[in-house]
């Protein structure tokens, strides 16, 4: 939804002479991650000494986001030695094991038995629990990382990598870790500002190390349409990503357990499409065109948008697709029916005598969502595309991406939650990085997110009631290109680095962080 619309590790650093290996291991039922998530690290210090009491009890590995639970133990911890390798007990984890071996500059031995000095990656035997949870055990000069799913095991490797970056050691003991929210990520407007495939891939790697799992790509707007199209090549802007580049990006994202959520916004923000199809532009009784708005009374308008939705739903294999639905200009006038009688007539014809232009607009959202549902994906839409009090209501299966309470039709977040809807947090007060800072927007800081924001803070600075927490599926930090030349790609990357670190901490564990902001900043430098 575009805004312009509107401590060190305790323990001696002992050199490990034995050979070290990375392995993927299968843990028995009940030994995997997820138990006792709420316990603090300081409350879990009664582990058996290993290998000797000459070592102090360990501290939790220092990572971003911080691990949720660490059981301390005595021992030197683990670090890679010259003969260290990574092994995968399960062939499904081969890619994760190979990546870790490459990052640590050590060997990969495949599906081999673990040796002293190994790091083992494994799928839990029961397969039960949050697939993004994991257990990381460091003892007897070996690390084992296990979890119910590949994603969790991958996140365990991120914890290992960050701990080595920060302190050159993975501390002794057991980490049990799991995210608080299932959707965690970055939203990127590549329509108004073109970003290279290489730049996007760098952001994916950064996100993966922070255990973020969703990249939203807003690639169509009034200014440009930025991905190659086979069904409608006439709408594509000169500067764009090819499908080959997109497939490369998608392949990298999948290897990093990140889902790309593509967005084609409609019935507003379609200026680039309308440039090639001016006959579909919404016009009032005086013939005045409305910027980016398609005439939803015309069957051809639905056909071209559905062609594009179907085409890109196949290109992007993730579980979601975003259909936009915000800021339709026909609803911003005092009397939509008088200004756009063709819309009012189409509404009555489709939904009955009492139907309005609002109902036709809401029906458009439901129809586009149905296309996405048919493609076996979950539709998402911006919150100001859901209206109250009409004949037609937005389908309950559409996830609400809440960004503002200021737009036409926008309501307080409690209204959507009270209706039982699932909501994702893109609060424009904390999570909107708008290039050029128009319309009173200022570049958000990581410090403010870290100290003041949680997933419950959906609008402004006040949280919604805790009883709604399970309906809030997560959050994304959004970059919008209103003034695309206000920052270079490099400046955007640097500007969003600490906000993404802060977001990652708060969506993994919304509780008040233990570190001060200054300590957190220092840790971000040390772990990356």
Short mmCIF file of C-alpha atoms in Angstrom, two decimals:
data_model
loop_
_atom_site.label_atom_id
_atom_site.label_comp_id
_atom_site.label_asym_id
_atom_site.label_seq_id
_atom_site.Cartn_x
_atom_site.Cartn_y
_atom_site.Cartn_z
CA UNK A 1 0.00 0.00 0.00
CA UNK A 2 1.88 3.00 -1.08
CA UNK A 3 2.15 5.91 1.33
CA UNK A 4 1.89 8.58 -1.30
CA UNK A 5 -1.57 7.43 -1.36
CA UNK A 6 -2.51 9.14 1.44
CA UNK A 7 28.70 -10.03 27.74
CA UNK A 8 30.57 -12.05 25.58
CA UNK A 9 30.14 -15.83 25.66
CA UNK A 10 31.29 -17.15 29.01
CA UNK A 11 33.95 -19.81 28.89
CA UNK A 12 37.54 -20.02 27.88
CA UNK A 13 38.38 -19.94 24.22
CA UNK A 14 40.00 -23.34 23.95
CA UNK A 15 41.43 -24.45 20.66
CA UNK A 16 39.83 -27.59 19.33
CA UNK A 17 42.39 -29.96 17.91
CA UNK A 18 39.99 -32.72 17.01
CA UNK A 19 38.42 -32.87 13.61
CA UNK A 20 35.16 -30.91 13.29
CA UNK A 21 32.24 -31.93 11.13
CA UNK A 22 28.83 -30.47 10.23
CA UNK A 23 26.07 -33.07 10.33
CA UNK A 24 22.28 -33.21 9.96
CA UNK A 25 20.76 -35.43 12.68
CA UNK A 26 17.32 -36.85 13.44
CA UNK A 27 16.20 -36.28 17.02
CA UNK A 28 13.77 -38.61 18.78
CA UNK A 29 10.28 -37.48 19.52
CA UNK A 30 10.10 -35.06 22.44
CA UNK A 31 13.70 -33.90 22.15
CA UNK A 32 13.11 -31.32 19.43
CA UNK A 33 12.57 -27.59 19.66
CA UNK A 34 9.67 -25.71 21.09
CA UNK A 35 9.59 -26.88 24.71
CA UNK A 36 9.50 -24.18 27.34
CA UNK A 37 9.71 -21.25 24.94
CA UNK A 38 8.86 -18.71 27.55
CA UNK A 39 11.73 -19.53 29.87
CA UNK A 40 14.55 -17.03 30.02
CA UNK A 41 18.16 -17.99 29.47
CA UNK A 42 19.10 -16.95 32.99
CA UNK A 43 16.56 -19.33 34.49
CA UNK A 44 17.98 -22.38 32.71
CA UNK A 45 21.45 -22.80 34.21
CA UNK A 46 21.31 -26.16 35.96
CA UNK A 47 22.90 -28.27 33.24
CA UNK A 48 25.31 -31.11 33.91
CA UNK A 49 28.97 -30.10 33.66
CA UNK A 50 30.46 -30.97 30.28
CA UNK A 51 33.23 -31.85 30.07
CA UNK A 52 34.63 -30.38 33.31
CA UNK A 53 33.88 -27.84 36.01
CA UNK A 54 37.00 -25.92 34.99
CA UNK A 55 34.72 -24.00 32.61
CA UNK A 56 32.16 -21.46 33.83
CA UNK A 57 28.55 -21.88 32.81
CA UNK A 58 27.99 -20.67 29.29
CA UNK A 59 25.91 -17.72 28.15
CA UNK A 60 23.42 -17.82 25.29
CA UNK A 61 24.80 -17.31 21.79
CA UNK A 62 24.67 -13.65 20.80
CA UNK A 63 22.43 -13.35 17.78
CA UNK A 64 19.79 -11.20 16.08
CA UNK A 65 17.08 -12.09 16.74
CA UNK A 66 18.05 -13.25 20.24
CA UNK A 67 17.39 -16.92 20.96
CA UNK A 68 14.33 -17.43 23.11
CA UNK A 69 15.75 -20.14 25.41
CA UNK A 70 19.25 -21.35 26.26
CA UNK A 71 20.14 -24.04 28.80
CA UNK A 72 23.66 -23.26 30.00
CA UNK A 73 26.41 -25.87 30.38
CA UNK A 74 30.13 -26.04 31.12
CA UNK A 75 32.56 -26.55 28.29
CA UNK A 76 34.66 -24.85 25.65
CA UNK A 77 31.90 -24.56 23.07
CA UNK A 78 32.51 -25.27 19.41
CA UNK A 79 34.41 -23.65 16.59
CA UNK A 80 35.42 -25.02 13.19
CA UNK A 81 38.86 -26.57 12.88
CA UNK A 82 40.78 -27.36 9.72
CA UNK A 83 39.24 -30.83 9.42
CA UNK A 84 35.70 -29.78 10.29
CA UNK A 85 32.90 -30.81 7.96
CA UNK A 86 29.13 -30.52 7.70
CA UNK A 87 27.02 -33.66 7.40
CA UNK A 88 23.32 -34.16 6.70
CA UNK A 89 21.56 -37.13 8.27
CA UNK A 90 18.61 -36.54 5.95
CA UNK A 91 18.95 -35.91 2.21
CA UNK A 92 16.31 -33.17 2.45
CA UNK A 93 18.83 -31.07 4.37
CA UNK A 94 21.65 -31.37 1.85
CA UNK A 95 21.20 -27.83 0.55
CA UNK A 96 21.23 -26.31 4.05
CA UNK A 97 24.32 -28.35 4.95
CA UNK A 98 26.17 -27.39 1.77
CA UNK A 99 25.41 -23.70 2.28
CA UNK A 100 26.65 -23.79 5.87
CA UNK A 101 29.83 -25.60 4.85
CA UNK A 102 30.47 -22.98 2.19
CA UNK A 103 29.86 -20.11 4.61
CA UNK A 104 32.18 -21.62 7.25
CA UNK A 105 34.77 -22.55 4.61
CA UNK A 106 34.84 -26.18 5.72
CA UNK A 107 34.03 -29.46 4.02
CA UNK A 108 30.68 -31.12 3.36
CA UNK A 109 30.57 -34.92 3.78
CA UNK A 110 26.95 -35.63 2.90
CA UNK A 111 24.93 -38.28 4.71
CA UNK A 112 27.69 -39.53 7.00
CA UNK A 113 27.84 -40.37 10.69
CA UNK A 114 28.87 -37.48 12.89
CA UNK A 115 32.34 -37.33 14.35
CA UNK A 116 33.85 -35.35 17.21
CA UNK A 117 34.03 -31.78 16.03
CA UNK A 118 31.06 -32.09 13.68
CA UNK A 119 28.05 -29.87 13.18
CA UNK A 120 25.06 -32.10 12.51
CA UNK A 121 21.82 -31.01 10.81
CA UNK A 122 18.77 -33.25 11.33
CA UNK A 123 15.04 -33.56 11.02
CA UNK A 124 13.27 -34.48 14.26
CA UNK A 125 11.92 -38.03 14.11
CA UNK A 126 8.38 -37.05 15.10
CA UNK A 127 8.12 -34.18 12.65
CA UNK A 128 5.78 -32.48 15.12
CA UNK A 129 5.91 -28.85 16.19
CA UNK A 130 6.41 -25.49 14.49
CA UNK A 131 8.38 -26.20 11.28
CA UNK A 132 10.34 -22.98 11.91
CA UNK A 133 11.47 -24.08 15.38
CA UNK A 134 14.79 -25.76 16.09
CA UNK A 135 17.07 -27.16 18.79
CA UNK A 136 20.82 -26.44 18.69
CA UNK A 137 22.91 -28.57 21.06
CA UNK A 138 26.61 -27.90 21.65
CA UNK A 139 28.47 -30.52 23.69
CA UNK A 140 31.53 -32.78 23.49
CA UNK A 141 33.06 -30.79 20.62
CA UNK A 142 30.00 -31.24 18.40
CA UNK A 143 26.98 -29.19 17.33
CA UNK A 144 23.68 -30.79 16.39
CA UNK A 145 20.85 -28.77 14.89
CA UNK A 146 17.45 -30.44 14.62
CA UNK A 147 13.89 -29.40 13.98
CA UNK A 148 10.52 -30.60 12.67
CA UNK A 149 11.08 -28.87 9.33
CA UNK A 150 13.81 -27.73 7.00
CA UNK A 151 13.15 -24.07 7.75
CA UNK A 152 13.78 -24.51 11.46
CA UNK A 153 17.02 -26.39 10.84
CA UNK A 154 18.06 -23.60 8.48
CA UNK A 155 17.39 -21.01 11.20
CA UNK A 156 19.57 -23.04 13.54
CA UNK A 157 22.40 -22.67 11.04
CA UNK A 158 21.83 -18.90 11.09
CA UNK A 159 22.22 -18.93 14.87
CA UNK A 160 25.45 -20.90 14.53
CA UNK A 161 26.78 -18.55 11.85
CA UNK A 162 25.98 -15.39 13.81
CA UNK A 163 27.47 -16.78 17.03
CA UNK A 164 30.73 -17.54 15.23
CA UNK A 165 30.75 -14.07 13.67
CA UNK A 166 30.17 -12.39 17.03
CA UNK A 167 32.38 -14.47 19.33
CA UNK A 168 34.29 -16.99 17.20
CA UNK A 169 32.55 -19.76 19.21
CA UNK A 170 29.20 -21.46 19.58
CA UNK A 171 28.69 -21.67 23.36
CA UNK A 172 28.14 -24.93 25.21
CA UNK A 173 24.55 -25.81 26.04
CA UNK A 174 21.18 -26.20 24.34
CA UNK A 175 19.20 -23.59 22.42
CA UNK A 176 15.47 -24.11 21.90
CA UNK A 177 14.06 -21.46 19.63
CA UNK A 178 10.91 -20.66 17.70
CA UNK A 179 9.40 -17.50 16.16
CA UNK A 180 6.52 -15.65 17.75
CA UNK A 181 4.93 -14.75 14.37
CA UNK A 182 4.76 -16.85 11.18
CA UNK A 183 5.06 -13.94 8.70
CA UNK A 184 8.18 -11.76 9.00
CA UNK A 185 9.73 -9.70 6.28
CA UNK A 186 10.35 -6.84 3.88
CA UNK A 187 8.02 -5.24 1.35
CA UNK A 188 9.69 -3.64 -1.66
CA UNK A 189 8.17 -1.25 -4.20
CA UNK A 190 10.00 -2.09 -7.42
CA UNK A 191 7.39 -0.36 -9.57
CA UNK A 192 8.27 3.26 -8.84
CA UNK A 193 11.98 2.54 -8.32
CA UNK A 194 13.77 -0.13 -10.32
CA UNK A 195 16.09 -2.38 -8.32
CA UNK A 196 18.51 -4.78 -9.94
CA UNK A 197 18.19 -8.53 -9.47
CA UNK A 198 21.59 -8.57 -7.74
CA UNK A 199 20.43 -5.94 -5.23
CA UNK A 200 17.26 -7.88 -4.46
CA UNK A 201 19.29 -11.08 -3.98
CA UNK A 202 21.57 -9.28 -1.51
CA UNK A 203 18.49 -8.28 0.49
CA UNK A 204 17.31 -11.92 0.49
CA UNK A 205 20.62 -13.06 2.01
CA UNK A 206 20.41 -10.31 4.62
CA UNK A 207 16.84 -11.27 5.46
CA UNK A 208 17.70 -14.97 5.77
CA UNK A 209 20.42 -14.32 8.35
CA UNK A 210 17.81 -12.37 10.35
CA UNK A 211 15.32 -15.27 10.08
CA UNK A 212 12.90 -13.17 8.00
CA UNK A 213 10.77 -15.28 5.68
CA UNK A 214 8.71 -13.06 3.37
CA UNK A 215 9.59 -10.59 0.60
CA UNK A 216 6.71 -8.62 -0.84
CA UNK A 217 7.24 -7.32 -4.39
CA UNK A 218 4.95 -4.49 -5.49
CA UNK A 219 5.84 -4.46 -9.19
CA UNK A 220 2.94 -2.65 -10.85
CA UNK A 221 1.80 0.91 -10.21
CA UNK A 222 0.98 4.13 -12.01
CA UNK A 223 4.63 4.80 -12.82
CA UNK A 224 5.75 1.45 -14.19
CA UNK A 225 5.17 -2.28 -14.63
CA UNK A 226 8.48 -3.97 -13.84
CA UNK A 227 8.33 -7.68 -14.71
CA UNK A 228 8.32 -9.20 -18.18
CA UNK A 229 4.89 -10.39 -19.31
CA UNK A 230 3.90 -12.99 -21.90
CA UNK A 231 0.16 -12.32 -21.79
CA UNK A 232 0.39 -8.53 -22.00
CA UNK A 233 3.88 -7.45 -23.10
CA UNK A 234 2.48 -4.04 -24.03
CA UNK A 235 2.16 -3.01 -20.35
CA UNK A 236 5.79 -3.72 -19.41
CA UNK A 237 8.10 -0.75 -18.77
CA UNK A 238 11.43 -0.44 -20.54
CA UNK A 239 13.40 -0.92 -17.31
CA UNK A 240 12.21 -4.20 -15.81
CA UNK A 241 13.16 -7.62 -14.49
CA UNK A 242 13.10 -10.45 -16.97
CA UNK A 243 11.34 -13.67 -16.07
CA UNK A 244 14.73 -15.39 -16.08
CA UNK A 245 15.91 -12.92 -13.43
CA UNK A 246 12.73 -13.45 -11.42
CA UNK A 247 13.16 -17.22 -11.53
CA UNK A 248 16.74 -16.77 -10.30
CA UNK A 249 15.49 -14.57 -7.45
CA UNK A 250 12.74 -17.07 -6.59
CA UNK A 251 15.22 -19.98 -6.60
CA UNK A 252 17.52 -18.14 -4.17
CA UNK A 253 14.58 -17.17 -1.96
CA UNK A 254 13.36 -20.77 -1.79
CA UNK A 255 16.86 -21.98 -0.81
CA UNK A 256 16.80 -19.42 2.03
CA UNK A 257 13.26 -20.35 3.13
CA UNK A 258 11.84 -16.99 2.03
CA UNK A 259 8.52 -16.73 0.23
CA UNK A 260 8.09 -13.99 -2.36
CA UNK A 261 4.64 -12.40 -2.24
CA UNK A 262 3.96 -10.69 -5.57
CA UNK A 263 1.46 -7.85 -5.84
CA UNK A 264 -0.58 -6.50 -8.71
CA UNK A 265 -2.64 -3.66 -7.26
CA UNK A 266 -6.12 -2.98 -8.63
CA UNK A 267 -8.56 -1.36 -9.28
CA UNK A 268 -6.36 1.66 -8.47
CA UNK A 269 -2.63 2.11 -9.12
CA UNK A 270 -2.93 0.66 -12.61
CA UNK A 271 -1.50 3.65 -14.48
CA UNK A 272 1.19 1.66 -16.27
CA UNK A 273 -1.41 -0.83 -17.55
CA UNK A 274 -3.81 1.96 -18.52
CA UNK A 275 -1.10 3.74 -20.52
CA UNK A 276 -1.30 0.81 -22.93
CA UNK A 277 -5.11 0.50 -22.57
CA UNK A 278 -6.50 4.06 -22.25
CA UNK A 279 -9.99 2.86 -23.17
CA UNK A 280 -10.20 1.17 -19.75
CA UNK A 281 -9.43 4.36 -17.80
CA UNK A 282 -12.10 5.46 -15.34
CA UNK A 283 -13.67 8.75 -16.39
CA UNK A 284 -16.41 10.84 -14.80
CA UNK A 285 -19.44 12.34 -16.52
CA UNK A 286 -17.28 15.23 -17.78
CA UNK A 287 -14.80 12.83 -19.32
CA UNK A 288 -12.11 13.60 -16.74
CA UNK A 289 -9.80 10.63 -16.17
CA UNK A 290 -8.89 9.48 -12.67
CA UNK A 291 -5.20 8.71 -12.15
CA UNK A 292 -4.46 4.97 -12.09
CA UNK A 293 -8.12 3.94 -11.78
CA UNK A 294 -9.60 1.32 -14.07
CA UNK A 295 -13.28 1.37 -15.02
CA UNK A 296 -14.57 -1.69 -13.17
CA UNK A 297 -17.89 -1.61 -14.99
CA UNK A 298 -16.11 -2.90 -18.12
CA UNK A 299 -15.63 -6.65 -18.52
CA UNK A 300 -12.34 -6.07 -20.34
CA UNK A 301 -10.92 -4.41 -17.20
CA UNK A 302 -11.42 -7.59 -15.21
CA UNK A 303 -10.07 -9.74 -18.05
CA UNK A 304 -6.71 -7.97 -18.35
CA UNK A 305 -6.15 -7.90 -14.60
CA UNK A 306 -7.11 -11.57 -14.27
CA UNK A 307 -4.79 -12.46 -17.16
CA UNK A 308 -1.92 -10.84 -15.26
CA UNK A 309 -2.88 -12.36 -11.91
CA UNK A 310 -3.01 -15.85 -13.44
CA UNK A 311 0.31 -15.38 -15.26
CA UNK A 312 2.23 -14.17 -12.21
CA UNK A 313 0.59 -16.58 -9.79
CA UNK A 314 2.38 -19.26 -11.82
CA UNK A 315 5.69 -17.36 -11.90
CA UNK A 316 5.73 -16.94 -8.12
CA UNK A 317 5.21 -20.36 -6.46
CA UNK A 318 4.65 -19.14 -2.87
CA UNK A 319 1.50 -19.53 -0.79
CA UNK A 320 0.29 -15.92 -1.14
CA UNK A 321 -0.50 -13.29 -3.75
CA UNK A 322 -1.38 -9.65 -3.07
CA UNK A 323 -4.25 -8.09 -5.00
CA UNK A 324 -3.91 -4.54 -3.65
CA UNK A 325 -7.44 -3.03 -3.52
CA UNK A 326 -6.43 0.31 -1.97
CA UNK A 327 -7.28 3.87 -2.91
CA UNK A 328 -9.76 3.44 -5.70
CA UNK A 329 -10.34 7.01 -6.81
CA UNK A 330 -14.01 6.55 -7.64
CA UNK A 331 -14.70 6.41 -3.89
CA UNK A 332 -12.88 9.65 -3.05
CA UNK A 333 -15.54 11.96 -4.50
CA UNK A 334 -18.56 13.22 -2.54
CA UNK A 335 -21.12 11.35 -4.69
CA UNK A 336 -19.60 8.38 -6.54
CA UNK A 337 -22.91 7.42 -8.17
CA UNK A 338 -23.38 10.89 -9.63
CA UNK A 339 -19.81 11.20 -10.86
CA UNK A 340 -19.60 7.64 -12.17
CA UNK A 341 -23.12 6.52 -13.12
CA UNK A 342 -21.75 3.60 -15.12
CA UNK A 343 -20.33 2.15 -11.90
CA UNK A 344 -23.59 2.68 -10.01
CA UNK A 345 -25.54 0.96 -12.78
CA UNK A 346 -23.12 -1.99 -12.84
CA UNK A 347 -23.42 -2.30 -9.06
CA UNK A 348 -27.22 -2.49 -9.14
CA UNK A 349 -27.16 -4.96 -12.02
CA UNK A 350 -24.74 -7.29 -10.23
CA UNK A 351 -25.73 -6.93 -6.57
CA UNK A 352 -29.31 -5.61 -6.49
CA UNK A 353 -31.23 -2.36 -6.38
CA UNK A 354 -29.65 -1.11 -3.17
CA UNK A 355 -26.08 -1.78 -4.22
CA UNK A 356 -23.61 1.11 -4.49
CA UNK A 357 -20.28 1.91 -6.11
CA UNK A 358 -18.68 0.78 -2.85
CA UNK A 359 -20.31 -2.63 -3.27
CA UNK A 360 -19.07 -2.90 -6.85
CA UNK A 361 -15.56 -2.07 -5.62
CA UNK A 362 -15.74 -4.65 -2.84
CA UNK A 363 -17.04 -7.19 -5.32
CA UNK A 364 -14.05 -6.44 -7.54
CA UNK A 365 -11.76 -7.33 -4.62
CA UNK A 366 -13.61 -10.59 -4.00
CA UNK A 367 -13.50 -11.52 -7.68
CA UNK A 368 -9.74 -10.92 -7.92
CA UNK A 369 -9.22 -12.85 -4.68
CA UNK A 370 -11.18 -15.73 -6.22
CA UNK A 371 -8.69 -15.86 -9.11
CA UNK A 372 -5.86 -16.20 -6.59
CA UNK A 373 -7.75 -18.81 -4.57
CA UNK A 374 -8.31 -20.81 -7.76
CA UNK A 375 -4.52 -20.71 -8.24
CA UNK A 376 -4.28 -22.38 -4.80
CA UNK A 377 -2.87 -19.32 -3.05
CA UNK A 378 -4.01 -17.14 -0.16
CA UNK A 379 -5.03 -13.65 -1.27
CA UNK A 380 -3.87 -10.52 0.55
CA UNK A 381 -5.21 -6.97 0.26
CA UNK A 382 -4.62 -3.58 1.85
CA UNK A 383 -6.90 -2.71 4.76
CA UNK A 384 -8.52 0.30 3.06
CA UNK A 385 -9.92 -2.03 0.43
CA UNK A 386 -12.31 -3.55 3.02
CA UNK A 387 -15.45 -1.50 3.62
CA UNK A 388 -18.16 -1.48 6.28
CA UNK A 389 -21.91 -1.12 5.96
CA UNK A 390 -22.46 -2.19 2.38
CA UNK A 391 -24.31 -4.95 0.61
CA UNK A 392 -21.03 -6.71 -0.24
CA UNK A 393 -18.36 -7.56 2.34
CA UNK A 394 -14.76 -8.53 1.74
CA UNK A 395 -14.21 -12.28 1.80
CA UNK A 396 -12.97 -13.54 5.18
CA UNK A 397 -10.29 -15.64 3.47
CA UNK A 398 -8.38 -12.55 2.35
CA UNK A 399 -5.57 -11.56 4.71
CA UNK A 400 -5.72 -7.89 5.70
CA UNK A 401 -2.45 -6.00 5.30
CA UNK A 402 -2.98 -3.10 7.72
CA UNK A 403 -1.01 0.00 6.88
CA UNK A 404 -3.14 3.02 7.73
CA UNK A 405 -6.26 4.39 9.36
CA UNK A 406 -6.11 7.65 7.40
CA UNK A 407 -7.40 6.66 3.96
CA UNK A 408 -10.94 6.69 2.57
CA UNK A 409 -12.71 3.59 3.88
CA UNK A 410 -9.94 2.79 6.37
CA UNK A 411 -11.07 1.85 9.84
CA UNK A 412 -9.28 1.25 13.16
CA UNK A 413 -7.52 -2.12 13.25
CA UNK A 414 -9.88 -3.32 15.99
CA UNK A 415 -12.72 -3.29 13.45
CA UNK A 416 -11.00 -5.83 11.21
CA UNK A 417 -9.90 -7.96 14.17
CA UNK A 418 -13.38 -7.93 15.71
CA UNK A 419 -14.70 -9.35 12.42
CA UNK A 420 -12.35 -12.30 12.95
CA UNK A 421 -10.02 -11.33 10.12
CA UNK A 422 -6.33 -12.28 9.95
CA UNK A 423 -4.10 -9.21 9.86
CA UNK A 424 -0.48 -8.45 8.95
CA UNK A 425 1.18 -5.35 10.41
CA UNK A 426 2.63 -2.74 8.03
CA UNK A 427 2.05 0.24 10.37
CA UNK A 428 2.92 3.38 8.40
CA UNK A 429 4.02 5.11 11.62
CA UNK A 430 6.92 2.68 12.22
CA UNK A 431 7.35 0.47 9.17
CA UNK A 432 7.08 2.78 6.13
CA UNK A 433 10.34 3.89 4.48
CA UNK A 434 9.11 6.34 1.85
CA UNK A 435 11.77 7.68 -0.50
CA UNK A 436 11.83 11.47 -0.43
CA UNK A 437 9.73 11.58 2.77
CA UNK A 438 6.52 13.05 1.23
CA UNK A 439 3.21 13.65 3.00
CA UNK A 440 4.79 14.06 6.46
CA UNK A 441 6.54 10.69 6.26
CA UNK A 442 9.99 10.48 7.86
CA UNK A 443 12.46 7.65 7.48
CA UNK A 444 11.74 5.20 10.32
CA UNK A 445 14.58 4.23 12.63
CA UNK A 446 15.53 0.87 14.00
CA UNK A 447 15.75 2.43 17.46
CA UNK A 448 12.10 3.43 17.43
CA UNK A 449 10.96 0.01 16.21
CA UNK A 450 13.18 -1.70 18.81
CA UNK A 451 11.99 0.44 21.73
CA UNK A 452 8.36 1.29 20.95
CA UNK A 453 6.82 -1.11 18.44
CA UNK A 454 5.42 -4.64 18.71
CA UNK A 455 3.17 -6.62 16.33
CA UNK A 456 0.18 -5.41 18.39
CA UNK A 457 0.91 -1.79 17.41
CA UNK A 458 -1.02 -1.79 14.15
CA UNK A 459 -1.94 1.88 13.85
CA UNK A 460 -0.16 4.89 15.33
CA UNK A 461 1.60 4.09 18.60
CA UNK A 462 -1.10 2.33 20.61
CA UNK A 463 -1.33 -1.49 20.73
CA UNK A 464 -4.56 -3.35 20.23
CA UNK A 465 -5.83 -5.66 22.96
CA UNK A 466 -3.78 -8.77 23.67
CA UNK A 467 -6.83 -10.95 22.96
CA UNK A 468 -6.35 -10.23 19.25
CA UNK A 469 -2.72 -11.34 19.22
CA UNK A 470 -3.24 -14.69 17.46
CA UNK A 471 -5.00 -12.96 14.57
CA UNK A 472 -1.95 -10.77 13.90
CA UNK A 473 0.17 -13.06 11.76
CA UNK A 474 3.28 -10.90 11.63
CA UNK A 475 4.75 -7.82 10.00
CA UNK A 476 6.78 -6.51 7.08
CA UNK A 477 8.95 -3.40 6.81
CA UNK A 478 7.95 -1.54 3.64
CA UNK A 479 10.08 0.50 1.23
CA UNK A 480 8.11 2.77 -1.12
CA UNK A 481 9.56 4.65 -4.11
CA UNK A 482 7.49 7.82 -4.21
CA UNK A 483 10.55 9.88 -5.14
CA UNK A 484 12.74 7.15 -6.66
CA UNK A 485 15.82 9.33 -7.12
CA UNK A 486 15.86 10.53 -3.50
CA UNK A 487 18.17 7.64 -2.60
CA UNK A 488 20.42 5.27 -4.50
CA UNK A 489 20.09 1.50 -4.12
CA UNK A 490 23.12 1.58 -1.78
CA UNK A 491 21.53 4.30 0.36
CA UNK A 492 18.29 2.35 0.61
CA UNK A 493 20.20 -0.76 1.66
CA UNK A 494 22.03 1.14 4.40
CA UNK A 495 18.91 3.02 5.49
CA UNK A 496 16.86 -0.12 6.06
CA UNK A 497 19.63 -2.23 7.64
CA UNK A 498 18.95 -1.40 11.30
CA UNK A 499 15.15 -1.20 10.92
CA UNK A 500 15.23 -4.75 9.52
CA UNK A 501 17.43 -5.89 12.43
CA UNK A 502 14.98 -4.33 14.89
CA UNK A 503 11.92 -5.78 13.12
CA UNK A 504 13.53 -9.21 13.11
CA UNK A 505 13.97 -9.07 16.88
CA UNK A 506 10.41 -7.92 17.58
CA UNK A 507 8.60 -10.40 15.31
CA UNK A 508 10.70 -13.31 16.63
CA UNK A 509 10.17 -12.28 20.27
CA UNK A 510 7.95 -9.24 21.01
CA UNK A 511 8.95 -9.14 24.68
CA UNK A 512 11.06 -6.21 25.87
CA UNK A 513 14.61 -6.87 24.65
CA UNK A 514 17.37 -7.38 27.19
CA UNK A 515 19.94 -5.26 25.35
CA UNK A 516 19.93 -1.49 25.17
CA UNK A 517 19.67 0.03 21.71
CA UNK A 518 23.39 0.88 21.77
CA UNK A 519 24.23 -2.72 22.67
CA UNK A 520 21.90 -3.99 19.95
CA UNK A 521 23.52 -1.76 17.33
CA UNK A 522 26.96 -3.05 18.29
CA UNK A 523 25.71 -6.63 18.11
CA UNK A 524 24.29 -6.02 14.63
CA UNK A 525 27.77 -5.05 13.46
CA UNK A 526 29.36 -8.05 15.16
CA UNK A 527 26.95 -10.71 13.90
CA UNK A 528 26.83 -9.71 10.25
#
